[in-house]
Coordinates of C-alpha atoms in Angstrom, one line a residue:
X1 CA 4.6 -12.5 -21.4
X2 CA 4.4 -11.5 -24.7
X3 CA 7.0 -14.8 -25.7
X4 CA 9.2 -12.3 -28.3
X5 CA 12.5 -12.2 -27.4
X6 CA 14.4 -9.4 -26.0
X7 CA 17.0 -7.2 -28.1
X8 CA 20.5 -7.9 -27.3
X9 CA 22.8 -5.1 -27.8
X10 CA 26.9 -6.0 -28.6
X11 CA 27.8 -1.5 -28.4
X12 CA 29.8 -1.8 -25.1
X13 CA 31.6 1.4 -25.1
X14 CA 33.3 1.7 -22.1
X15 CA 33.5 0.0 -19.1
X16 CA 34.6 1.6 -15.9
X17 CA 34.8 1.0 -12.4
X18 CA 30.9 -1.5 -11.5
X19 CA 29.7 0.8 -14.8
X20 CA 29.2 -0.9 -18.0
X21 CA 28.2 1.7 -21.0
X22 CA 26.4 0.2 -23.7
X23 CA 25.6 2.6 -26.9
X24 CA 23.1 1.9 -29.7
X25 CA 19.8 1.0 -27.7
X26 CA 16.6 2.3 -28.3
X27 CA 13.6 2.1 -26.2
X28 CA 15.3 2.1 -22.3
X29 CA 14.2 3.0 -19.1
X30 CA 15.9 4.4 -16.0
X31 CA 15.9 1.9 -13.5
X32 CA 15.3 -1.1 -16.1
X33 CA 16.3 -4.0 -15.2
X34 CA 19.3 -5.8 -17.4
X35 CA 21.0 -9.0 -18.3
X36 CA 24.3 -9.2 -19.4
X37 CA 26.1 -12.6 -21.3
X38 CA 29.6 -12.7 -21.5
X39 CA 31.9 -14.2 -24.0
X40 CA 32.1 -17.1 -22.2
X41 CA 28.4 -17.5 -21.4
X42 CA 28.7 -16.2 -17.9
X43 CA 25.3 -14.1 -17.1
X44 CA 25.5 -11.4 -14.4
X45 CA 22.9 -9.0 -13.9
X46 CA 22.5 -5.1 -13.8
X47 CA 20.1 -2.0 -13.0
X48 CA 20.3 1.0 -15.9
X49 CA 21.3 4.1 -14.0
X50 CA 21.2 6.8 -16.6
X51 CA 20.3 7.1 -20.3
X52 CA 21.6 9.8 -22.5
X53 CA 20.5 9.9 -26.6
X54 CA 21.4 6.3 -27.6
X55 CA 23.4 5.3 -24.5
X56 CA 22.7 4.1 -21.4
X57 CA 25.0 3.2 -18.0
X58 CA 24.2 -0.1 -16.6
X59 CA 25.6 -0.7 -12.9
X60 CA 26.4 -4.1 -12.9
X61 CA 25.6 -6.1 -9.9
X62 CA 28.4 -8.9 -10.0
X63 CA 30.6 -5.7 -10.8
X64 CA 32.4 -5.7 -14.2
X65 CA 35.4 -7.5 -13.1
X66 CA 36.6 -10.3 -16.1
X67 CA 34.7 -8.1 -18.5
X68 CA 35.6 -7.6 -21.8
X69 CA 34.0 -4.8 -24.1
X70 CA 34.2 -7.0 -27.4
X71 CA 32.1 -10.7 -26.8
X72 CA 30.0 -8.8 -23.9
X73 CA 25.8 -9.1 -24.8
X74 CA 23.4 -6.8 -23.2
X75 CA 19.7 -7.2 -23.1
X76 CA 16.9 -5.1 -21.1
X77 CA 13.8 -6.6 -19.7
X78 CA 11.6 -3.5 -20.0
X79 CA 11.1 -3.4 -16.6
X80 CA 12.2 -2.3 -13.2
X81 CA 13.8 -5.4 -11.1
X82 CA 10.8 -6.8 -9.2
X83 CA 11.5 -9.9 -6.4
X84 CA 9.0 -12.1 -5.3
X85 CA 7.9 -11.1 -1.5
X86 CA 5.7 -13.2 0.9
X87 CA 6.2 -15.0 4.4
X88 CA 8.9 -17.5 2.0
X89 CA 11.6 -14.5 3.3
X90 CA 11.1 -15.0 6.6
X91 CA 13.6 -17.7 8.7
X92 CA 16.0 -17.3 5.3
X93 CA 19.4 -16.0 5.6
X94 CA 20.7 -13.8 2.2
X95 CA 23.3 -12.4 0.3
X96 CA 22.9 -8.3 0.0
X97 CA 21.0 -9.4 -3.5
X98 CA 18.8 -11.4 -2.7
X99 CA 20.2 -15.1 -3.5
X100 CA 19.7 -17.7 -0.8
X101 CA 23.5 -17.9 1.6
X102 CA 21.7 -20.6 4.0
X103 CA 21.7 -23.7 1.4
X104 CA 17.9 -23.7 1.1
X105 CA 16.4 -23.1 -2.1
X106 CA 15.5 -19.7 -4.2
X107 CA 13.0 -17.7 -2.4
X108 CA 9.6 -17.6 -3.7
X109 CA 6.5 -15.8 -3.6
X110 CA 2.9 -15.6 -4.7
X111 CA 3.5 -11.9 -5.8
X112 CA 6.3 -10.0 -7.2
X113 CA 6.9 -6.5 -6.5
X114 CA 9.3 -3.7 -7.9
X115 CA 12.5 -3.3 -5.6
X116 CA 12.7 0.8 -6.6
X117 CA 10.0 1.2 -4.1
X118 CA 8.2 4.8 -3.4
X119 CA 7.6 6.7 -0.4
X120 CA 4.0 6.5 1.3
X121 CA 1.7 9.1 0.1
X122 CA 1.9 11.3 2.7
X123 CA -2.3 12.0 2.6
X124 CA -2.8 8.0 3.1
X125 CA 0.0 8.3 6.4
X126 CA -1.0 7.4 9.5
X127 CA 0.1 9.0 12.9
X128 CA 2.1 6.6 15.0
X129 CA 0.5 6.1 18.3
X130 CA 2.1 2.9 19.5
X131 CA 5.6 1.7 21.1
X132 CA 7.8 -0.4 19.8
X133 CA 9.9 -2.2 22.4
X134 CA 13.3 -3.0 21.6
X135 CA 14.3 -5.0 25.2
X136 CA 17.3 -2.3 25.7
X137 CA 15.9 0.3 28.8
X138 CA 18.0 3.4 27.6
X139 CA 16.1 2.7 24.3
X140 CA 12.8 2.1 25.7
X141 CA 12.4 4.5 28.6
X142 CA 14.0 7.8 26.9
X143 CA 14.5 7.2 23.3
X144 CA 10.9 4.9 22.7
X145 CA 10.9 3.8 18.9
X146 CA 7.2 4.2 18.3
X147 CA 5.7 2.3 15.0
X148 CA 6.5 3.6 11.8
X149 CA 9.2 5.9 12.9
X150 CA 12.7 6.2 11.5
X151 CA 15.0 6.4 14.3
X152 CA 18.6 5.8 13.5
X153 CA 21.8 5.2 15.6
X154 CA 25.0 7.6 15.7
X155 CA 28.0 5.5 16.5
X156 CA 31.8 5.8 15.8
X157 CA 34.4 3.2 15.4
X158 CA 35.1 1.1 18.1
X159 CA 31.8 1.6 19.5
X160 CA 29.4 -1.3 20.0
X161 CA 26.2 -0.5 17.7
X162 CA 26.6 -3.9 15.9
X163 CA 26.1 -5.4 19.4
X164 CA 22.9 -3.3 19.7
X165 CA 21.6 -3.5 16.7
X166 CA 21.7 -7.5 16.8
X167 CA 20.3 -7.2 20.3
X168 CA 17.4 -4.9 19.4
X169 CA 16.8 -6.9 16.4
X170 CA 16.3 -10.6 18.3
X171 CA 14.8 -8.9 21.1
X172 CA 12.1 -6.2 19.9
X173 CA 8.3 -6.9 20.5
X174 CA 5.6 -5.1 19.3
X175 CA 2.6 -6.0 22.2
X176 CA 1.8 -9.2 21.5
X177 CA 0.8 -8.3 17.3
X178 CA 2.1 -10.3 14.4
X179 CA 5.9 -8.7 14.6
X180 CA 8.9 -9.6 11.9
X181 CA 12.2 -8.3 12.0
X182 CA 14.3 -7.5 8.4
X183 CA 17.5 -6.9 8.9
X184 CA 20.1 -5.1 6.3
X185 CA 23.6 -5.5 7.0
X186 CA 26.2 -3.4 4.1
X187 CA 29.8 -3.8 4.2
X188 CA 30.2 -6.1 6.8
X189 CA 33.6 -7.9 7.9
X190 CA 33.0 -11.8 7.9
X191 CA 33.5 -12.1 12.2
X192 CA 30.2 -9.3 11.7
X193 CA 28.4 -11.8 9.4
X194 CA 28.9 -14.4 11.9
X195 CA 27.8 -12.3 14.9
X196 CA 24.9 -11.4 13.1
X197 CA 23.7 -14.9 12.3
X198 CA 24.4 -16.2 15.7
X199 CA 22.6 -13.9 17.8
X200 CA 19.5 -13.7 15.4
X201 CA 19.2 -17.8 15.2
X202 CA 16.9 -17.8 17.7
X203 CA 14.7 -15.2 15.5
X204 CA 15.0 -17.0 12.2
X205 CA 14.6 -20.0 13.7
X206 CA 10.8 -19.2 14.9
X207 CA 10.2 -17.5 11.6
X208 CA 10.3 -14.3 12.6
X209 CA 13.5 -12.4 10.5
X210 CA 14.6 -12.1 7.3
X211 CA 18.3 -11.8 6.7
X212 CA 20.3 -9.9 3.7
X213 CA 23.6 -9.8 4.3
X214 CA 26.1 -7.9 2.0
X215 CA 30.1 -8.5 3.0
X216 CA 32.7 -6.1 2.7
X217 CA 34.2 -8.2 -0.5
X218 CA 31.2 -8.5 -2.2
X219 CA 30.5 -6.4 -5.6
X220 CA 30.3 -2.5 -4.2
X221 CA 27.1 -2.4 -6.4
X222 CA 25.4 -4.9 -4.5
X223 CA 25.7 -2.4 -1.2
X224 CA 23.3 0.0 -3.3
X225 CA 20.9 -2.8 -3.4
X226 CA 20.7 -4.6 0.3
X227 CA 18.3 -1.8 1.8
X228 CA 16.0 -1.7 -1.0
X229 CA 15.7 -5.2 -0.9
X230 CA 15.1 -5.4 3.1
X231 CA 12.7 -2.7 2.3
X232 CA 10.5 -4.3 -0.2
X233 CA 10.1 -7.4 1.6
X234 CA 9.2 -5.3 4.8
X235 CA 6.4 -3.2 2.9
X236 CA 4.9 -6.6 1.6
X237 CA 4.8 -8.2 5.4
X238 CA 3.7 -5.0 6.8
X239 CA 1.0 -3.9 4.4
X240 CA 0.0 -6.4 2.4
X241 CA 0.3 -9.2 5.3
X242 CA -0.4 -7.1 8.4
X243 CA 2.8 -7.6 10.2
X244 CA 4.5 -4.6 12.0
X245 CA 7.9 -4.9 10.5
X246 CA 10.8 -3.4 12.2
X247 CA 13.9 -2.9 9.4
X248 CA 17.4 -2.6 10.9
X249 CA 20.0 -1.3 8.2
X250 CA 23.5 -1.1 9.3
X251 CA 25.7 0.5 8.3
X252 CA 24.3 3.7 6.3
X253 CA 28.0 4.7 5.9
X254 CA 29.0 1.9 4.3
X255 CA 25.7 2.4 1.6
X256 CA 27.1 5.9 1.8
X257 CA 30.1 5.4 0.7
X258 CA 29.1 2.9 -2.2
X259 CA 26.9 5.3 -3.7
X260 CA 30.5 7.8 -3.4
X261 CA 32.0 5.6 -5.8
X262 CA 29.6 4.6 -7.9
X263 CA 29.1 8.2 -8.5
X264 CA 32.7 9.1 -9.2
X265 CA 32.9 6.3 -11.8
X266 CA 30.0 7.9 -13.6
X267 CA 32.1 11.0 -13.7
X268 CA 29.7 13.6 -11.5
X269 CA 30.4 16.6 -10.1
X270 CA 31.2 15.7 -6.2
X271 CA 29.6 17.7 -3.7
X272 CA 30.7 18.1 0.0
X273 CA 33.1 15.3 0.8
X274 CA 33.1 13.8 -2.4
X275 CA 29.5 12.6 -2.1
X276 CA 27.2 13.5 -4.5
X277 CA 25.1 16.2 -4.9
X278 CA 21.9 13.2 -4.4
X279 CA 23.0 12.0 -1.4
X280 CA 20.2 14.0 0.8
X281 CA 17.3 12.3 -2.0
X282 CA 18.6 9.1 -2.3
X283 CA 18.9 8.9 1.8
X284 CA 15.0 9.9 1.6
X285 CA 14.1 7.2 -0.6
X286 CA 15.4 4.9 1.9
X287 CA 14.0 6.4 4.8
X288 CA 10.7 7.3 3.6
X289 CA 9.7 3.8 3.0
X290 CA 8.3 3.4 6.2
X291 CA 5.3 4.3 8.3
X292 CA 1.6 3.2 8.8
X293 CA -0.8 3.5 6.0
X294 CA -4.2 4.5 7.1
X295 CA -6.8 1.6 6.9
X296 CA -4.2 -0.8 6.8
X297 CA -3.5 -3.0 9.9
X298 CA 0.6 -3.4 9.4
X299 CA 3.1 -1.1 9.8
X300 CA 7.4 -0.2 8.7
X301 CA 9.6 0.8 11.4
X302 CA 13.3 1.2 10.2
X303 CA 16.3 1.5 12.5
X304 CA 19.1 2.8 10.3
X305 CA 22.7 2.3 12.3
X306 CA 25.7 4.3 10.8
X307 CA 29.1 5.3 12.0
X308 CA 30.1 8.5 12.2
X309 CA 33.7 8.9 10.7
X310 CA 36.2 10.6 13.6
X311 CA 32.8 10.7 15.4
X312 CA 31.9 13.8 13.9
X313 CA 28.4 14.4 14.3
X314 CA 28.5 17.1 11.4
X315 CA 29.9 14.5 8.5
X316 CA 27.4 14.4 5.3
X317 CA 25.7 11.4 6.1
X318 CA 24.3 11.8 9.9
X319 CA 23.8 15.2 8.9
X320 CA 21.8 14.8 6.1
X321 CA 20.1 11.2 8.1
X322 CA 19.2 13.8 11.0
X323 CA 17.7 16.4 8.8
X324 CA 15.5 13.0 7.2
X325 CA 14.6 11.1 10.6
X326 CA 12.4 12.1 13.6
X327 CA 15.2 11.8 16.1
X328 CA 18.5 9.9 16.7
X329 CA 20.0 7.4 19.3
X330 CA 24.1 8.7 19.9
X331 CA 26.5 6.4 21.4
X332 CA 29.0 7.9 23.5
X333 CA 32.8 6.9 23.3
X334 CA 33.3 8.4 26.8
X335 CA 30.5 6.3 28.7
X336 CA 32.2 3.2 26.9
X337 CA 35.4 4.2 28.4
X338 CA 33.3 4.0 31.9
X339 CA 32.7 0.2 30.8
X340 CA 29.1 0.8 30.2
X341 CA 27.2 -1.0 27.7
X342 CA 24.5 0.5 26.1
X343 CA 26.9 3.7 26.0
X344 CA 23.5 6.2 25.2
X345 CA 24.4 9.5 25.7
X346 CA 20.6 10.7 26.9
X347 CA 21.6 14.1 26.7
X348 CA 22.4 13.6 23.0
X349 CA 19.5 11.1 22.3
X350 CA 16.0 11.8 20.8
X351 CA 12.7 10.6 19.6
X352 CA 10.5 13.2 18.6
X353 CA 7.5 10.9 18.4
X354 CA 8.0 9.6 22.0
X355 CA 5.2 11.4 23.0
X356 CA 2.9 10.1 20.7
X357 CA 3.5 6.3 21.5
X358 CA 3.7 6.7 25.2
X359 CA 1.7 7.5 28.3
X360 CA -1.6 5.7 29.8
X361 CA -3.1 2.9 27.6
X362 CA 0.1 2.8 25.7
X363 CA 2.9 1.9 27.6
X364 CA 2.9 3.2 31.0
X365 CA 0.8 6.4 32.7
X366 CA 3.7 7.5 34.5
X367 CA 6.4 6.7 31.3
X368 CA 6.6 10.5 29.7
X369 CA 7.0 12.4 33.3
X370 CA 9.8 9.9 34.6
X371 CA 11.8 10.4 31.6
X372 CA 11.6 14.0 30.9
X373 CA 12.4 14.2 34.6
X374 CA 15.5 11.7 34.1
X375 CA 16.6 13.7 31.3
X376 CA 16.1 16.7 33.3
X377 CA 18.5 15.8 36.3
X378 CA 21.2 14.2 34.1
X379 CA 21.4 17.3 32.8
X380 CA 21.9 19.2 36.2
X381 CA 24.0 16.4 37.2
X382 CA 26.2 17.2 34.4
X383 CA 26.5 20.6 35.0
X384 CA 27.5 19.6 38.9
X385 CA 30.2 17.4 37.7
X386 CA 31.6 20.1 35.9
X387 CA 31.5 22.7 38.4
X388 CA 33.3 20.2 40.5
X389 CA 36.1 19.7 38.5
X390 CA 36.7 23.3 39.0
X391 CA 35.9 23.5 42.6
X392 CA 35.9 20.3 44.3
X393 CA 33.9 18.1 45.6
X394 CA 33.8 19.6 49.3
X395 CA 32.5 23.1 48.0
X396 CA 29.6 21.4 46.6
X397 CA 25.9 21.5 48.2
X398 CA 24.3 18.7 49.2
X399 CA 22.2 18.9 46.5
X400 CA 24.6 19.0 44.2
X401 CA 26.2 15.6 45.7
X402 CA 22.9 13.9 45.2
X403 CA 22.9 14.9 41.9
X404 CA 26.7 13.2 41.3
X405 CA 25.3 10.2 42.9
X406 CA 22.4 10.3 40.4
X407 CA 24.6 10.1 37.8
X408 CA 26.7 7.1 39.3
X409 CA 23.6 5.2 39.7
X410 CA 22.3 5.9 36.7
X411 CA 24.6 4.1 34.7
X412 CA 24.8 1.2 37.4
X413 CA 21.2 0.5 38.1
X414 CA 19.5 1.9 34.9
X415 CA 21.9 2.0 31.4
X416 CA 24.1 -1.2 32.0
X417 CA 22.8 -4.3 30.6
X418 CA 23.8 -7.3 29.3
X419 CA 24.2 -8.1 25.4
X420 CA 21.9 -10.7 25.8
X421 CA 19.6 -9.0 28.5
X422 CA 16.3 -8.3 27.7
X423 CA 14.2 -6.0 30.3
X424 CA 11.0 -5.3 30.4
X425 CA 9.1 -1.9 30.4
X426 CA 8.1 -1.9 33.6
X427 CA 11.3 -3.1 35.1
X428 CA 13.1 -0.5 33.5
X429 CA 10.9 2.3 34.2
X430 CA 11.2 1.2 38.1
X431 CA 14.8 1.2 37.6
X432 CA 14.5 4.6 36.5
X433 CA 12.4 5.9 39.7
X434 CA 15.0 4.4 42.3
X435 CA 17.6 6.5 40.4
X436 CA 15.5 9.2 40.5
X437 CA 14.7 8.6 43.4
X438 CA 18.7 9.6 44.8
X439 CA 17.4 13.4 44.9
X440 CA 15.6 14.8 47.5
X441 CA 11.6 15.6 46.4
X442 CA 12.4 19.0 45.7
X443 CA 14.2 18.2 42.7
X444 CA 11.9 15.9 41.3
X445 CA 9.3 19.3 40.4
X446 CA 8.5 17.8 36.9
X447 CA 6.7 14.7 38.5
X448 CA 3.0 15.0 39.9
X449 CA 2.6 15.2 43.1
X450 CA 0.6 11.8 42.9
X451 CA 3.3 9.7 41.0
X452 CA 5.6 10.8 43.9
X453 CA 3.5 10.3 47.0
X454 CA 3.7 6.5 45.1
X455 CA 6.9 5.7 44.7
X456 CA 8.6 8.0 47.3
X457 CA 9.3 6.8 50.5
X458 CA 6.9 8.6 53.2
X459 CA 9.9 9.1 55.3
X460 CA 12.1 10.8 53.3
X461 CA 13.4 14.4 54.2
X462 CA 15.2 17.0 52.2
X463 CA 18.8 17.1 53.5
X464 CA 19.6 21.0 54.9

């Protein structure tokens, strides 16, 4: 530190909406970091979002609510915002900016590091080869998060995805390796808050999470800032630390939707739906963050949650998250309706980099056949289901009635589980033979031969 003391500007313009335009300065960054003294010696704190000739737009984090444009100081640090990061995050609950909401004491660190972030070069990236495993079969079986993937969940109101997301988050494991959990929530209702903090105790308590939580009455500003946070810490635990880090950030609607009005108060140019023209980049620079960097041990995993509005799959932000992310997990108001929780829709789900984290000496040899063969009679069971709506049951073939009891026991013996249940690999993927299992051989043709001959029973015969 150089001990001169930073320019304090008095110019404020205008201020508008969380926006605070200051005119005059000289010498300012995008992304620099700002403090801001009001007449009555309140400090608040802000990130400089644009600067144009001699003015620059400051988004204030505490918004600019009490704010007067006469009285108001402004001065820039010259740098971006930088947090400490270390182990100190982990077993702390936060506010979506960082300040302690558990009574404990500021974090610290040994290191600070710039919350802006930057994608991983993409020459240093390492493939992901191994599972993650979140606890929650559906998840585990047909939809495997592997490390370092970006896998995010469609839901729609009323659906339960803040009950999974809290379950995957206090139940993943990562085989045994150093494993932390940072979890983002943006927007949430205070009965969400307290759901998350409850079922996640258990985590925190062993030291194992770190908490940001942002609630739907605090400062809109503050939403822009929860991920970045959640991610910084992650990349410091994962690569600096050699922890595989699994970020959950819920809900990428709500972030969405704060970066919506920040960027009509700034007066752009809306693009579809009002959001701006950005939206697809400044998605990316979330979702980018993670991955493995090659000849380092740790490794990023993020699990973005976000509802889709009317349950339209086509809205900006899960279409512009699926264009960014290497798969999705849906949620399916009709298999809700059945009284099914997890309500996966397999037929809508996907990891593209299951294949790469599964199998023999991974997680089991018979794993990748045994769930493209689930996926494979769900989907002929569908089809029978509706061909039997439009002809009956009793024109069906035998066949075909196996196949509607596949489906039955599929979401009795393999997708229902407890919010509090966690099941192994193995016991899921046996769950997931004995519902295969309801079809006679002959419709299991995607299974070798030597996979069947031990798990089917020798007596079995094809019905005529």
């Amino acid at each position: 530190m150089s001990g001169v003391a930073p320019v304090e500007y008095t110019g404020v313009r205008d201020l508008r909406g969380p926006l605070l335009f200051v005119q005059g300065v000289s010498g300012v960054g995008w992304d620099e970091f700002a403090t801001i003294v009001l007449d009555s010696g309140e400090r608040r704190h802000g990130l400089v979002l644009e600067v144009d000739r001699d003015v620059a737009v400051v988004q204030v984090l505490e918004d600019t609510a009490g704010m007067n444009r006469t009285g108001t100081r402004v001065a820039f640090s010259g740098a971006p915002l930088r947090i400490p990061v270390g182990a100190g995050w982990l077993g702390r609950t936060c506010s979506g900016r960082g300040e302690p909401a558990d009574g404990g004491p500021p974090v610290l660190g040994g290191s600070y590091a710039e919350v802006g972030g930057a994608p991983i070069n993409p020459v240093r990236r390492e493939s992901p080869t191994e599972a993650v495993l979140t606890g929650v079969g559906a998840v585990d079986v047909l939809t495997t998060l592997v490390r370092g993937q970006k896998l995010p969940v469609f839901s729609a109101a009323g659906l339960p995805h803040m009950e999974l997301a809290v379950q995957i988050a206090a139940q993943a494991t990562c085989g045994g390796e150093p494993f932390a959990v940072v979890f983002a929530g943006m927007g949430l209702t205070h009965a969400d808050t307290a759901y998350v903090r409850e079922g996640l105790a258990a985590r925190s308590a062993a030291r194992e999470l770190a908490l940001f939580l942002n609630t739907a009455d605090d400062p809109v500003i503050e939403r822009l800032l929860t991920p970045r946070l959640a991610l910084t810490v992650a990349e410091h635990l994962a690569f600096t630390e050699g922890r595989h880090v699994l970020v959950v950030m819920t809900d990428m609607t709500a972030y969405a939707e704060a970066l919506r009005e920040v960027s009509a108060a700034r007066g752009e140019t809306p693009a579809r739906r009002a959001y701006p023209g950005y939206l697809y980049s400044d998605l990316a620079s979330l979702y980018e963050r993670c991955g493995r960097i090659r000849g380092r041990p740790g490794s990023v995993t993020v699990l973005p949650v976000l509802t889709m509005p009317a349950g339209d799959i086509t809205h900006p932000v899960p279409d512009l998250t699926g264009y960014i992310t290497e798969g999705q997990i849906v949620l399916s108001g009709e298999v809700r309706a059945a009284g099914t929780y997890p309500p996966v829709d397999p037929l809508a789900s996907l990891s593209r980099l299951m294949r790469k984290g599964t199998g023999a000496g991974r997680t089991r040899r018979d794993h990748p056949a045994v769930a493209a063969q689930l996926i494979a009679a769900l989907a002929r069971s569908r089809q029978v289901r509706e061909l039997a709506d439009l002809i009956g049951r009793s024109a069906l073939s035998p066949t075909d009635l196996r196949h509607l009891d596949l489906e039955d026991a599929f979401r009795r013996r393999f997708l229902a589980q407890g919010t509090d249940e966690g099941r192994s690999l193995d016991d899921a993927l046996d769950r997931a033979w004995e519902v295969l299992l309801t079809l006679p051989r002959s419709q299991l043709g995607m299974l070798p031969a030597d996979l069947l001959d031990a798990h089917a029973p020798p007596q079995e015969e094809e019905p005529g």
